[in-house]
Amino acid sequence: MDLVLLHPELGIVPAVIMLGLTVLLGFYFRHYFFLENTAQRWYRIAEVMREKRSE
């Protein structure tokens, strides 16, 4: 995004492309954290199941 802001003579096309990539990156981060939190939840569930089985 800095490239577009520092060099406005490049035009609107690079700005639109960079904006699109920024939006996609935001969705990627959201999806990654969703997957990571889900995996951590599964580990907690597995730990509870192990504790109940060993009783």
mmCIF file of C-alpha atoms in Angstrom:
data_model
loop_
_atom_site.group_PDB
_atom_site.id
_atom_site.type_symbol
_atom_site.label_atom_id
_atom_site.label_comp_id
_atom_site.label_asym_id
_atom_site.label_seq_id
_atom_site.Cartn_x
_atom_site.Cartn_y
_atom_site.Cartn_z
ATOM 1 C CA MET A 1 0.000 0.000 0.000
ATOM 2 C CA ASP A 2 2.941 2.309 0.631
ATOM 3 C CA LEU A 3 3.985 2.020 -3.009
ATOM 4 C CA VAL A 4 0.635 3.371 -4.149
ATOM 5 C CA LEU A 5 0.628 6.155 -1.560
ATOM 6 C CA LEU A 6 4.217 7.225 -2.258
ATOM 7 C CA HIS A 7 3.831 7.124 -6.051
ATOM 8 C CA PRO A 8 0.383 8.415 -7.001
ATOM 9 C CA GLU A 9 1.482 8.725 -10.630
ATOM 10 C CA LEU A 10 1.138 4.941 -10.956
ATOM 11 C CA GLY A 11 -2.610 5.345 -11.325
ATOM 12 C CA ILE A 12 -5.772 3.790 -10.017
ATOM 13 C CA VAL A 13 -5.167 0.202 -11.153
ATOM 14 C CA PRO A 14 -2.343 -0.550 -8.692
ATOM 15 C CA ALA A 15 -4.356 1.125 -5.927
ATOM 16 C CA VAL A 16 -7.344 -1.120 -6.625
ATOM 17 C CA ILE A 17 -5.120 -4.203 -6.778
ATOM 18 C CA MET A 18 -3.444 -3.309 -3.483
ATOM 19 C CA LEU A 19 -6.810 -2.658 -1.854
ATOM 20 C CA GLY A 20 -8.064 -6.044 -3.057
ATOM 21 C CA LEU A 21 -4.964 -7.788 -1.749
ATOM 22 C CA THR A 22 -5.323 -6.020 1.606
ATOM 23 C CA VAL A 23 -8.931 -7.199 1.908
ATOM 24 C CA LEU A 24 -7.918 -10.761 1.012
ATOM 25 C CA LEU A 25 -5.129 -10.637 3.593
ATOM 26 C CA GLY A 26 -7.632 -9.554 6.231
ATOM 27 C CA PHE A 27 -9.913 -12.475 5.398
ATOM 28 C CA TYR A 28 -6.895 -14.822 5.469
ATOM 29 C CA PHE A 29 -5.941 -13.674 8.979
ATOM 30 C CA ARG A 30 -9.528 -14.081 10.170
ATOM 31 C CA HIS A 31 -9.717 -17.595 8.754
ATOM 32 C CA TYR A 32 -6.304 -18.551 10.197
ATOM 33 C CA PHE A 33 -7.258 -17.440 13.708
ATOM 34 C CA PHE A 34 -10.586 -19.261 13.424
ATOM 35 C CA LEU A 35 -8.760 -22.485 12.521
ATOM 36 C CA GLU A 36 -6.173 -22.013 15.267
ATOM 37 C CA ASN A 37 -8.819 -21.370 17.922
ATOM 38 C CA THR A 38 -10.771 -24.422 16.754
ATOM 39 C CA ALA A 39 -7.682 -26.619 17.025
ATOM 40 C CA GLN A 40 -7.005 -25.338 20.541
ATOM 41 C CA ARG A 41 -10.613 -26.091 21.509
ATOM 42 C CA TRP A 42 -10.219 -29.664 20.195
ATOM 43 C CA TYR A 43 -7.055 -30.098 22.299
ATOM 44 C CA ARG A 44 -8.952 -28.984 25.413
ATOM 45 C CA ILE A 45 -11.798 -31.402 24.644
ATOM 46 C CA ALA A 46 -9.310 -34.236 24.114
ATOM 47 C CA GLU A 47 -7.633 -33.427 27.442
ATOM 48 C CA VAL A 48 -10.996 -33.533 29.255
ATOM 49 C CA MET A 49 -11.780 -36.885 27.622
ATOM 50 C CA ARG A 50 -8.392 -38.289 28.701
ATOM 51 C CA GLU A 51 -8.985 -37.148 32.280
ATOM 52 C CA LYS A 52 -12.428 -38.735 32.393
ATOM 53 C CA ARG A 53 -11.111 -41.993 30.939
ATOM 54 C CA SER A 54 -8.322 -42.251 33.530
ATOM 55 C CA GLU A 55 -10.709 -41.852 36.483
#
